[in-house]
């Protein structure tokens, strides 16, 4: 039987582990005793977090890893990592203060959501930007933004009164930024604003659990 060393921070919570060896990549999935969360540890890329047990992994989503609620598809999370060949990050402070990093986070989201549809308008705001030193002694930034998308279902109408825009979605985006292995790591979570009060507890537990780890050569 293979014994898996557990991180001290969760040593009292974990009851069982499964190790997946995928070439050079080792993934550890550990289940909490309460059964509500699993821990995901990627020793190849150097990060870990916990996620709600009922969420499912989605392949080919463009991120290093992507999980979502199987029913509420707009409630999801992913991890993005900067390219190791072009990254020279030493600390998350290389991004500037949290407020400046938040501007970059918001700009990235808006770039990803650019639309060629006529009559689409986006409203966005940085809601909070802060820093913290986690129990691993590393500095992390936490950023929250809100983005609303408005669209008209009759943009080609001749009369302006027939081109009224209406809200098509309103979402909260929560991001944790960390630096290790000269790379920038971004944990990204999203939920519709109407579901925030219901999902916030789980999302913040995921945020609080995110750690970047030194890759062993």
PDB file of C-alpha atoms in Angstrom, residues 113-122 148-156 165-169 171:
ATOM      1  CA  UNK A 113     -15.398  38.259 -22.974  1.00  0.00           C
ATOM      2  CA  UNK A 114     -14.983  40.520 -25.991  1.00  0.00           C
ATOM      3  CA  UNK A 115     -17.862  39.940 -28.365  1.00  0.00           C
ATOM      4  CA  UNK A 116     -18.374  40.622 -32.058  1.00  0.00           C
ATOM      5  CA  UNK A 117     -22.123  40.742 -31.601  1.00  0.00           C
ATOM      6  CA  UNK A 118     -23.795  44.062 -32.289  1.00  0.00           C
ATOM      7  CA  UNK A 119     -25.327  45.868 -29.361  1.00  0.00           C
ATOM      8  CA  UNK A 120     -23.356  44.155 -26.583  1.00  0.00           C
ATOM      9  CA  UNK A 121     -22.272  46.325 -23.670  1.00  0.00           C
ATOM     10  CA  UNK A 122     -20.327  45.360 -20.555  1.00  0.00           C
ATOM     11  CA  UNK A 148     -22.564  42.658 -16.219  1.00  0.00           C
ATOM     12  CA  UNK A 149     -23.393  42.022 -19.858  1.00  0.00           C
ATOM     13  CA  UNK A 150     -26.202  43.825 -21.682  1.00  0.00           C
ATOM     14  CA  UNK A 151     -27.466  43.029 -25.158  1.00  0.00           C
ATOM     15  CA  UNK A 152     -30.274  43.915 -27.526  1.00  0.00           C
ATOM     16  CA  UNK A 153     -32.248  41.196 -29.267  1.00  0.00           C
ATOM     17  CA  UNK A 154     -33.153  43.628 -32.050  1.00  0.00           C
ATOM     18  CA  UNK A 155     -29.983  45.610 -32.735  1.00  0.00           C
ATOM     19  CA  UNK A 156     -30.749  45.982 -36.447  1.00  0.00           C
ATOM     20  CA  UNK A 165     -30.650  46.592 -24.207  1.00  0.00           C
ATOM     21  CA  UNK A 166     -31.432  44.212 -21.370  1.00  0.00           C
ATOM     22  CA  UNK A 167     -29.280  42.395 -18.836  1.00  0.00           C
ATOM     23  CA  UNK A 168     -28.195  38.972 -20.126  1.00  0.00           C
ATOM     24  CA  UNK A 169     -25.884  37.998 -17.254  1.00  0.00           C
ATOM     25  CA  UNK A 171     -21.518  37.516 -12.482  1.00  0.00           C
TER      26      UNK A 171
END
